[in-house]
Tab-separated table of C-alpha atoms in Angstrom:
chain	number	residue	atom	x	y	z
A	671	MET	CA	-0.097	-0.097	0.109
A	672	SER	CA	1.399	3.196	-0.709
A	673	ALA	CA	1.872	6.397	1.344
A	674	LEU	CA	-0.854	7.885	-0.699
A	675	GLN	CA	-3.339	5.219	0.440
A	676	GLY	CA	-2.814	5.655	3.937
A	677	GLY	CA	-0.540	3.248	4.197
A	678	PRO	CA	3.255	3.371	5.683
A	679	LEU	CA	5.903	4.833	4.064
A	680	SER	CA	8.235	2.298	1.825
A	681	VAL	CA	12.155	1.425	2.652
A	682	ALA	CA	12.381	3.394	-0.531
A	683	GLN	CA	10.371	6.319	0.437
A	684	ALA	CA	11.252	6.666	3.905
A	685	PHE	CA	14.875	6.128	3.703
A	686	ASP	CA	17.262	9.038	3.347
A	687	PRO	CA	20.942	8.516	2.430
A	688	ARG	CA	22.054	11.853	3.770
A	689	ALA	CA	19.605	11.822	7.075
A	690	ASN	CA	19.409	8.778	8.988
A	691	SER	CA	20.825	6.881	12.006
A	692	LEU	CA	22.095	4.401	10.817
A	693	ASP	CA	25.642	5.818	11.863
A	694	PHE	CA	24.099	6.165	15.417
A	695	LEU	CA	23.113	2.528	14.963
A	696	ARG	CA	26.595	1.124	13.997
A	697	TRP	CA	28.383	3.065	16.799
A	698	LEU	CA	26.115	1.546	19.431
A	699	MET	CA	26.781	-2.006	17.793
A	700	ALA	CA	30.388	-1.289	17.848
A	701	PHE	CA	29.944	-1.024	21.861
A	702	LEU	CA	28.004	-4.126	21.931
A	703	VAL	CA	30.463	-5.819	20.853
A	704	ILE	CA	33.178	-3.901	23.190
A	705	PHE	CA	30.462	-4.978	26.559
A	706	SER	CA	30.501	-8.769	24.953
A	707	HIS	CA	34.206	-9.304	24.531
A	708	ALA	CA	34.874	-7.912	28.060
A	709	GLY	CA	33.724	-11.375	29.379
A	710	PRO	CA	36.711	-13.828	27.771
A	711	ILE	CA	39.012	-10.835	27.452
A	712	ALA	CA	38.517	-9.335	31.199
A	713	GLY	CA	36.975	-12.226	32.990
A	714	PHE	CA	33.659	-11.049	33.097
A	715	TYR	CA	30.226	-12.593	32.942
A	716	GLY	CA	32.103	-15.800	34.166
A	717	GLY	CA	34.552	-15.378	31.464
A	718	GLU	CA	32.197	-16.034	28.780
A	719	ASP	CA	30.588	-13.406	26.005
A	720	LEU	CA	27.980	-11.295	27.259
A	721	GLY	CA	24.756	-12.974	25.963
A	722	VAL	CA	24.805	-16.527	25.783
A	723	GLN	CA	23.774	-16.818	29.419
A	724	ILE	CA	20.587	-16.389	27.689
A	725	SER	CA	20.865	-17.800	24.353
A	726	ARG	CA	22.644	-20.849	23.165
A	727	GLU	CA	22.940	-19.541	19.189
A	728	GLN	CA	24.515	-16.240	19.796
A	729	SER	CA	26.591	-13.575	22.229
A	730	LEU	CA	25.101	-9.690	21.930
A	731	GLY	CA	28.331	-9.239	20.059
A	732	GLY	CA	27.225	-11.863	17.584
A	733	VAL	CA	23.667	-10.206	16.903
A	734	ALA	CA	25.915	-6.891	16.602
A	735	VAL	CA	28.032	-8.183	13.565
A	736	ALA	CA	24.702	-9.791	12.020
A	737	GLY	CA	23.616	-5.666	12.486
A	738	PHE	CA	26.762	-4.487	10.507
A	739	PHE	CA	26.615	-7.042	8.132
A	740	PHE	CA	23.080	-6.301	7.232
A	741	PHE	CA	23.506	-2.638	7.078
A	742	SER	CA	26.825	-3.161	5.074
A	743	GLY	CA	24.095	-5.599	2.491
A	744	PHE	CA	21.764	-2.864	1.964
A	745	LEU	CA	24.205	0.084	2.030
A	746	ILE	CA	26.776	-1.604	-0.411
A	747	THR	CA	24.527	-2.883	-2.576
A	748	LYS	CA	22.738	0.460	-3.088
A	749	SER	CA	26.336	1.658	-4.143
A	750	ARG	CA	26.716	-1.133	-6.659
A	751	MET	CA	23.438	-0.429	-8.240
A	752	GLY	CA	25.474	3.008	-9.045
A	753	ARG	CA	27.557	3.947	-11.705
A	754	SER	CA	30.816	3.177	-10.495
A	755	THR	CA	32.881	0.504	-12.531
A	756	MET	CA	33.875	-3.243	-10.994
A	757	TRP	CA	37.158	-1.702	-10.543
A	758	ARG	CA	36.234	1.529	-8.900
A	759	TYR	CA	33.723	-0.091	-6.343
A	760	LEU	CA	36.836	-2.544	-5.270
A	761	TRP	CA	38.954	0.181	-4.970
A	762	ARG	CA	36.578	2.053	-2.790
A	763	ARG	CA	35.997	-1.060	-0.494
A	764	CYS	CA	39.851	-1.321	-0.151
A	765	LEU	CA	39.893	2.345	1.061
A	766	ARG	CA	37.659	1.557	3.581
A	767	ILE	CA	38.557	-1.500	5.174
A	768	PHE	CA	42.565	-1.798	4.707
A	769	PRO	CA	44.061	1.473	5.788
A	770	ALA	CA	42.739	1.476	8.874
A	771	PHE	CA	43.348	-2.423	9.720
A	772	TRP	CA	46.688	-1.982	8.704
A	773	ALA	CA	47.167	0.614	10.926
A	774	SER	CA	45.405	-1.217	13.925
A	775	LEU	CA	48.220	-4.079	13.237
A	776	ILE	CA	51.044	-1.429	13.578
A	777	LEU	CA	49.904	-0.062	16.772
A	778	THR	CA	49.496	-3.504	18.096
A	779	VAL	CA	52.668	-4.844	16.977
A	780	LEU	CA	55.174	-1.033	17.579
A	781	VAL	CA	53.177	0.119	20.627
A	782	PHE	CA	50.849	-2.438	22.787
A	783	ALA	CA	52.505	-5.568	22.513
A	784	PRO	CA	56.011	-3.926	23.665
A	785	ILE	CA	54.308	-2.172	26.542
A	786	ALA	CA	52.888	-5.697	27.355
A	787	TRP	CA	56.452	-7.469	26.709
A	788	ARG	CA	57.662	-4.882	29.407
A	789	THR	CA	55.261	-5.568	31.854
A	790	VAL	CA	56.004	-8.949	31.709
A	791	HIS	CA	59.675	-9.188	31.406
A	792	GLY	CA	60.384	-5.584	32.770
A	793	THR	CA	62.750	-4.632	29.707
A	794	PHE	CA	61.926	-4.505	26.225
A	795	ASP	CA	65.075	-6.539	25.240
A	796	GLY	CA	63.939	-10.005	23.529
A	797	TYR	CA	60.759	-8.555	22.314
A	798	TRP	CA	61.916	-8.293	18.682
A	799	ASN	CA	64.063	-11.086	18.184
A	800	ALA	CA	61.284	-13.498	19.495
A	801	VAL	CA	61.385	-16.577	17.692
A	802	ILE	CA	57.967	-17.588	18.684
A	803	GLU	CA	55.188	-15.290	17.151
A	804	SER	CA	57.780	-12.705	15.528
A	805	PRO	CA	56.614	-9.555	15.860
A	806	LYS	CA	58.412	-9.088	12.496
A	807	THR	CA	55.806	-11.257	10.682
A	808	TYR	CA	52.519	-10.054	12.684
A	809	PHE	CA	52.065	-7.755	10.325
A	810	PHE	CA	52.701	-9.287	6.597
A	811	ASP	CA	50.807	-12.530	8.043
A	812	ASN	CA	47.653	-10.622	9.007
A	813	MET	CA	47.432	-7.415	6.441
A	814	PHE	CA	45.609	-9.168	4.039
A	815	LEU	CA	42.473	-9.971	6.776
A	816	LEU	CA	43.368	-13.617	6.978
A	817	LEU	CA	44.600	-13.665	10.651
A	818	ASN	CA	47.495	-16.272	10.455
A	819	GLN	CA	49.094	-15.195	12.850
A	820	ARG	CA	46.985	-14.245	16.242
A	821	ASN	CA	49.919	-13.328	18.824
A	822	ILE	CA	53.146	-11.655	19.203
A	823	ALA	CA	56.364	-12.744	20.816
A	824	GLY	CA	54.592	-15.749	22.909
A	825	LEU	CA	52.868	-12.960	25.193
A	826	GLY	CA	49.263	-14.157	27.201
A	827	GLU	CA	49.718	-16.508	29.882
A	828	THR	CA	49.167	-13.837	32.337
A	829	VAL	CA	46.069	-12.489	31.186
A	830	PRO	CA	42.515	-13.670	31.910
A	831	TYR	CA	41.685	-14.578	28.261
A	832	PHE	CA	44.336	-17.539	28.416
A	833	GLN	CA	43.605	-18.207	31.679
A	834	ILE	CA	40.009	-18.858	31.278
A	835	HIS	CA	40.432	-20.279	27.733
A	836	GLY	CA	43.527	-21.131	26.846
A	837	VAL	CA	43.721	-18.737	23.925
A	838	ARG	CA	46.093	-15.958	22.778
A	839	ASP	CA	44.615	-13.394	20.398
A	840	TRP	CA	45.425	-10.011	20.069
A	841	ASN	CA	42.742	-8.889	17.573
A	842	GLY	CA	39.680	-11.438	18.117
A	843	SER	CA	36.987	-9.384	16.354
A	844	ALA	CA	39.247	-8.598	13.226
A	845	TRP	CA	38.587	-12.146	12.086
A	846	THR	CA	35.374	-10.939	10.634
A	847	LEU	CA	36.554	-8.631	8.241
A	848	SER	CA	37.660	-11.403	5.663
A	849	TYR	CA	34.000	-12.440	5.579
A	850	GLU	CA	33.248	-8.713	4.926
A	851	PHE	CA	35.451	-8.184	2.013
A	852	LEU	CA	34.404	-11.827	0.532
A	853	CYS	CA	30.822	-10.170	0.772
A	854	TYR	CA	31.743	-7.058	-1.205
A	855	ILE	CA	33.528	-8.899	-3.705
A	856	VAL	CA	29.994	-11.000	-4.337
A	857	VAL	CA	27.915	-7.761	-4.568
A	858	GLY	CA	30.632	-6.632	-7.144
A	859	LEU	CA	30.369	-9.818	-9.128
A	860	LEU	CA	26.515	-9.551	-8.891
A	861	GLY	CA	26.863	-6.118	-10.457
A	862	LEU	CA	29.460	-6.854	-13.064
A	863	PHE	CA	27.121	-9.678	-14.799
A	864	GLY	CA	24.049	-7.324	-14.330
A	865	ALA	CA	22.471	-9.672	-11.773
A	866	LEU	CA	21.792	-6.004	-9.736
A	867	ALA	CA	19.973	-4.425	-12.726
A	868	SER	CA	17.624	-7.604	-13.422
A	869	LYS	CA	16.956	-8.037	-9.473
A	870	ARG	CA	15.774	-11.363	-10.060
A	871	PHE	CA	19.094	-13.322	-10.205
A	872	ALA	CA	20.082	-11.093	-7.075
A	873	THR	CA	16.977	-11.978	-5.099
A	874	ALA	CA	17.165	-15.564	-5.557
A	875	PHE	CA	20.767	-15.522	-4.985
A	876	ALA	CA	19.924	-13.835	-1.192
A	877	VAL	CA	16.793	-16.205	-0.971
A	878	ILE	CA	18.902	-19.343	-1.556
A	879	VAL	CA	21.670	-17.868	1.107
A	880	ILE	CA	19.078	-17.423	3.586
A	881	GLY	CA	17.460	-20.573	3.205
A	882	LEU	CA	21.010	-22.444	3.175
A	883	ASN	CA	21.894	-20.763	6.329
A	884	ALA	CA	18.301	-21.980	8.134
A	885	LEU	CA	18.800	-25.304	6.866
A	886	GLN	CA	22.774	-25.399	8.566
A	887	TRP	CA	21.352	-24.350	11.978
A	888	LEU	CA	18.478	-26.355	11.561
A	889	GLY	CA	20.761	-29.175	10.831
A	890	ALA	CA	18.640	-30.309	8.383
A	891	GLY	CA	20.940	-32.057	5.442
A	892	ASN	CA	24.352	-32.396	4.794
A	893	ILE	CA	24.831	-28.326	3.506
A	894	ALA	CA	28.606	-28.894	3.871
A	895	GLY	CA	28.359	-31.579	1.348
A	896	LEU	CA	26.746	-29.118	-1.462
A	897	ASN	CA	30.246	-27.362	-1.824
A	898	ARG	CA	33.334	-27.329	0.003
A	899	VAL	CA	32.959	-23.733	0.555
A	900	PHE	CA	30.228	-24.312	2.790
A	901	GLY	CA	32.655	-26.302	4.900
A	902	ASP	CA	33.100	-22.837	6.617
A	903	PRO	CA	30.072	-22.454	8.909
A	904	PHE	CA	30.458	-18.845	9.074
A	905	ILE	CA	30.102	-18.024	5.398
A	906	LEU	CA	26.426	-18.619	5.269
A	907	MET	CA	26.410	-17.164	8.916
A	908	PHE	CA	27.245	-14.043	8.059
A	909	PHE	CA	26.375	-14.152	4.353
A	910	ALA	CA	22.464	-14.610	5.453
A	911	PRO	CA	22.148	-11.012	7.288
A	912	TYR	CA	23.904	-9.507	4.524
A	913	ALA	CA	21.367	-10.980	1.582
A	914	PHE	CA	18.948	-10.030	3.997
A	915	GLY	CA	20.306	-6.126	3.844
A	916	MET	CA	20.523	-6.626	-0.018
A	917	LEU	CA	17.003	-7.398	-0.282
A	918	PHE	CA	16.134	-4.310	1.205
A	919	ALA	CA	18.285	-2.530	-1.200
A	920	LEU	CA	16.448	-4.417	-3.943
A	921	HIS	CA	13.097	-4.333	-2.851
A	922	GLY	CA	13.005	-1.337	-0.756
A	923	ASP	CA	9.948	-0.320	-2.448
A	924	LYS	CA	7.819	-2.683	-1.749
A	925	ILE	CA	9.092	-3.073	2.126
A	926	PRO	CA	6.858	-1.577	4.350
A	927	ILE	CA	8.296	0.620	7.691
A	928	ASP	CA	5.703	0.122	9.883
A	929	ASP	CA	5.698	0.802	13.628
A	930	ARG	CA	3.626	-2.244	14.682
A	931	ALA	CA	5.387	-4.610	12.388
A	932	ALA	CA	8.483	-3.450	13.784
A	933	PHE	CA	7.738	-3.866	17.890
A	934	GLY	CA	6.197	-7.241	16.537
A	935	MET	CA	9.542	-8.261	14.704
A	936	LEU	CA	11.561	-7.029	17.815
A	937	GLY	CA	9.260	-9.337	19.719
A	938	LEU	CA	10.062	-12.257	16.931
A	939	GLY	CA	14.146	-11.601	17.966
A	940	LEU	CA	13.914	-11.681	21.945
A	941	PHE	CA	11.440	-14.560	21.968
A	942	THR	CA	13.826	-16.349	19.722
A	943	TYR	CA	16.861	-15.178	21.147
A	944	ALA	CA	15.965	-16.648	24.589
A	945	PHE	CA	14.176	-20.095	23.346
A	946	GLY	CA	15.801	-20.609	19.963
A	947	GLY	CA	15.373	-19.719	16.435
A	948	TRP	CA	17.589	-16.805	15.859
A	949	ASN	CA	19.764	-18.146	13.505
A	950	VAL	CA	17.089	-19.357	11.478
A	951	VAL	CA	14.152	-16.729	11.873
A	952	GLY	CA	14.194	-14.391	14.810
A	953	GLN	CA	17.622	-12.681	13.499
A	954	TYR	CA	15.412	-11.442	10.573
A	955	GLY	CA	13.143	-9.708	13.218
A	956	PHE	CA	15.518	-7.859	14.733
A	957	LEU	CA	17.228	-6.532	11.742
A	958	TYR	CA	14.037	-5.296	10.280
A	959	PHE	CA	13.824	-3.529	13.886
A	960	LEU	CA	17.010	-2.024	13.084
A	961	MET	CA	16.092	-0.404	9.689
A	962	TRP	CA	12.885	0.581	11.418
A	963	CYS	CA	14.996	2.446	13.744
A	964	GLY	CA	17.231	3.636	11.186
A	965	VAL	CA	14.748	5.253	9.664
A	966	ARG	CA	12.630	6.371	12.719
A	967	LEU	CA	15.117	7.815	15.139
A	968	ARG	CA	16.223	11.472	14.655
A	969	LEU	CA	19.846	10.777	15.365
A	970	THR	CA	20.911	12.022	11.751
A	971	ARG	CA	23.718	14.196	13.006
A	972	TRP	CA	25.619	11.553	14.680
A	973	ALA	CA	28.425	11.349	12.098
A	974	LYS	CA	29.088	14.904	12.033
A	975	PHE	CA	32.602	14.689	13.399
A	976	GLY	CA	33.309	11.628	11.964
A	977	ASP	CA	32.071	8.223	11.485
A	978	PHE	CA	34.047	6.309	14.358
A	979	SER	CA	32.385	2.743	14.386
A	980	TYR	CA	34.937	1.102	12.289
A	981	GLY	CA	37.523	2.302	14.617
A	982	ILE	CA	36.108	1.441	17.825
A	983	TYR	CA	35.637	-1.972	16.184
A	984	ILE	CA	39.274	-2.790	14.957
A	985	TYR	CA	41.095	-0.814	18.117
A	986	ALA	CA	38.848	-2.339	20.787
A	987	TRP	CA	40.171	-5.734	21.184
A	988	PRO	CA	43.706	-5.139	21.312
A	989	LEU	CA	43.029	-2.175	24.026
A	990	MET	CA	41.145	-4.392	25.984
A	991	THR	CA	43.974	-7.196	25.888
A	992	LEU	CA	46.709	-4.552	26.866
A	993	ALA	CA	44.670	-3.221	30.049
A	994	THR	CA	44.314	-6.586	31.229
A	995	TYR	CA	48.059	-6.723	31.725
A	996	PHE	CA	47.957	-3.875	33.880
A	997	GLY	CA	45.034	-5.870	35.727
A	998	LEU	CA	42.363	-2.815	34.681
A	999	GLN	CA	39.450	-5.396	35.294
A	1000	LYS	CA	40.718	-6.098	39.263
A	1001	HIS	CA	38.981	-2.656	39.744
A	1002	GLY	CA	35.451	-3.401	38.465
A	1003	TRP	CA	33.273	-3.510	35.324
A	1004	ILE	CA	32.088	0.109	35.581
A	1005	VAL	CA	36.023	1.453	35.929
A	1006	TYR	CA	37.229	-1.004	32.854
A	1007	HIS	CA	34.705	-0.205	30.572
A	1008	LEU	CA	34.928	3.501	31.246
A	1009	THR	CA	38.473	3.616	30.791
A	1010	ILE	CA	38.174	1.460	27.517
A	1011	VAL	CA	35.147	3.567	25.697
A	1012	VAL	CA	37.357	6.744	26.624
A	1013	ILE	CA	40.623	5.359	24.958
A	1014	VAL	CA	39.101	3.562	21.928
A	1015	HIS	CA	37.047	6.947	21.410
A	1016	VAL	CA	40.268	9.077	21.091
A	1017	LEU	CA	42.121	5.838	18.821
A	1018	ALA	CA	38.812	6.087	16.417
A	1019	ILE	CA	38.622	9.580	16.382
A	1020	LEU	CA	42.269	9.811	15.360
A	1021	SER	CA	41.927	7.059	13.137
A	1022	TRP	CA	38.843	8.488	11.293
A	1023	HIS	CA	40.437	12.165	10.832
A	1024	LEU	CA	44.312	11.020	10.431
A	1025	ILE	CA	43.589	7.782	8.007
A	1026	GLU	CA	40.271	6.746	7.128
A	1027	LYS	CA	38.848	10.037	5.894
A	1028	PRO	CA	41.800	10.674	3.979
A	1029	ALA	CA	42.175	7.100	2.669
A	1030	MET	CA	38.201	7.905	1.933
A	1031	SER	CA	39.486	11.279	-0.304
A	1032	LEU	CA	41.117	9.281	-2.772
A	1033	LYS	CA	38.122	7.158	-3.816
A	1034	ASP	CA	37.949	8.884	-7.376
A	1035	TRP	CA	41.923	8.892	-7.472
A	1036	THR	CA	43.750	7.139	-10.645
A	1037	PRO	CA	47.284	7.660	-10.846
A	1038	ARG	CA	48.416	9.169	-14.214
A	1039	TRP	CA	50.451	6.317	-15.476
A	1040	LEU	CA	47.664	4.046	-15.253
A	1041	ALA	CA	44.968	6.742	-16.387
A	1042	ALA	CA	47.153	7.175	-19.851
A	1043	ALA	CA	47.686	3.114	-20.073
A	1044	LEU	CA	44.112	3.163	-19.581
A	1045	HIS	CA	43.380	6.149	-22.323
A	1046	ARG	CA	45.629	3.861	-25.117
A	1047	LEU	CA	43.942	0.996	-24.444
A	1048	SER	CA	40.485	2.154	-24.232
A	1049	PRO	CA	39.731	1.522	-28.128
A	1050	LEU	CA	40.499	-2.159	-27.497
A	1051	THR	CA	38.866	-2.486	-23.992
A	1052	MET	CA	35.529	-1.024	-25.660
A	1053	ARG	CA	35.686	-3.638	-28.346
A	1054	VAL	CA	36.130	-6.397	-25.808
A	1055	LYS	CA	33.064	-4.750	-23.622
A	1056	ARG	CA	30.692	-4.767	-26.195
A	1057	LEU	CA	31.543	-8.540	-27.042
A	1058	ILE	CA	30.680	-9.377	-23.802
A	1059	VAL	CA	27.980	-6.486	-22.371
A	1060	ASN	CA	24.403	-7.520	-23.284
A	1061	PRO	CA	22.343	-4.274	-22.681
A	1062	ASP	CA	19.295	-6.069	-21.445
A	1063	TYR	CA	20.796	-7.662	-18.537
A	1064	SER	CA	24.101	-5.550	-17.425
A	1065	SER	CA	24.197	-2.520	-14.786
A	1066	THR	CA	27.519	-1.353	-16.406
A	1067	ARG	CA	27.869	1.942	-17.880
A	1068	LEU	CA	28.399	1.004	-21.195
A	1069	ALA	CA	24.942	-0.956	-21.000
A	1070	GLU	CA	23.167	2.263	-19.890
A	1071	SER	CA	24.640	3.668	-22.774
A	1072	LEU	CA	23.476	1.004	-25.283
A	1073	ARG	CA	20.173	1.302	-23.823
A	1074	ALA	CA	19.635	4.713	-24.335
A	1075	GLN	CA	21.105	4.540	-27.752
A	1076	ASN	CA	19.289	1.585	-28.864
A	1077	GLY	CA	15.876	3.825	-27.025
A	1078	ALA	CA	16.637	6.716	-29.298
A	1079	LYS	CA	16.536	4.844	-32.306
A	1080	SER	CA	13.388	3.389	-31.636
């Protein structure tokens, strides 16, 4: 039902890309991750992630991560449906993910870990020459989002995370970034092959992903046997909320933003979180409620001074880990969290203004040598594009141009 007929506005009608509360919600979810991870890192909540005391399926940190993937699926799909080329799209996604992530790796190996080493050993001597989990390999082993070296210089035996779980990890949040970037690639390919223009294939893809994830959690059938990719259960777990966000981007004109539906969906999410069914169906009720909040809340200027949610996400775990080397958790939950919240905000603000925002300013930059090479090769590349691009199904700029030309001739 349209707004003119007295019904609720659709997502497409209600969502204003320049005036919404998504920045606030992402900031809030970043702090849910901090509060959740304080369990295993600092020994609160019985040493477990916050939320698992209620739910057998997901921690509150996992709920927040599902929200991140949902909003990414929505925003990135809408971005990919625009006019940028595949390479420009990937370049912009790299600028958003990698510079700040690399900075977090460098900060950890050059500042946090040496301080922890000195706290344990009373000197900086021996840190750089450590044979086990060498500091010299930490950055390069992790720089492409696949975390091949979780710890540095054998540190960690004195902190709660190791004492409770027997695990050493300087950034236990960052492992989800590889799945995020994989989602970017998939959406990029869907746009390249025209699936986002026709919508039918992209819709079918999203529905299949959501369905397979439900079957995975229900234990119905051997999902891993369909393809070895699904042997990693996190593929479907993260792709499902991302795919749900894709559906909101693809069919926003048909999805209503309704107040009663929003609270009904929230109730569904809360019920399944406590009693089961969260990963199968409940999370989608919660994600609908998040979109409703993004439209209905009036916190539209939250990111006036910057988008700090990503910085909070990638710097919080290393900072929280460092704090445990000084026994900050022994001063209680309030002191620990208040200290972490203040310092991680400082790091996130510096990261945004010194790294993330300058990096994003390069989103339309092309090196001169590459621009010159592309110009020389343009006749050849145009011939190749005309051979492979079908204007009836592609969402590329060339397809739009060809459709316009065909329309003018007819």
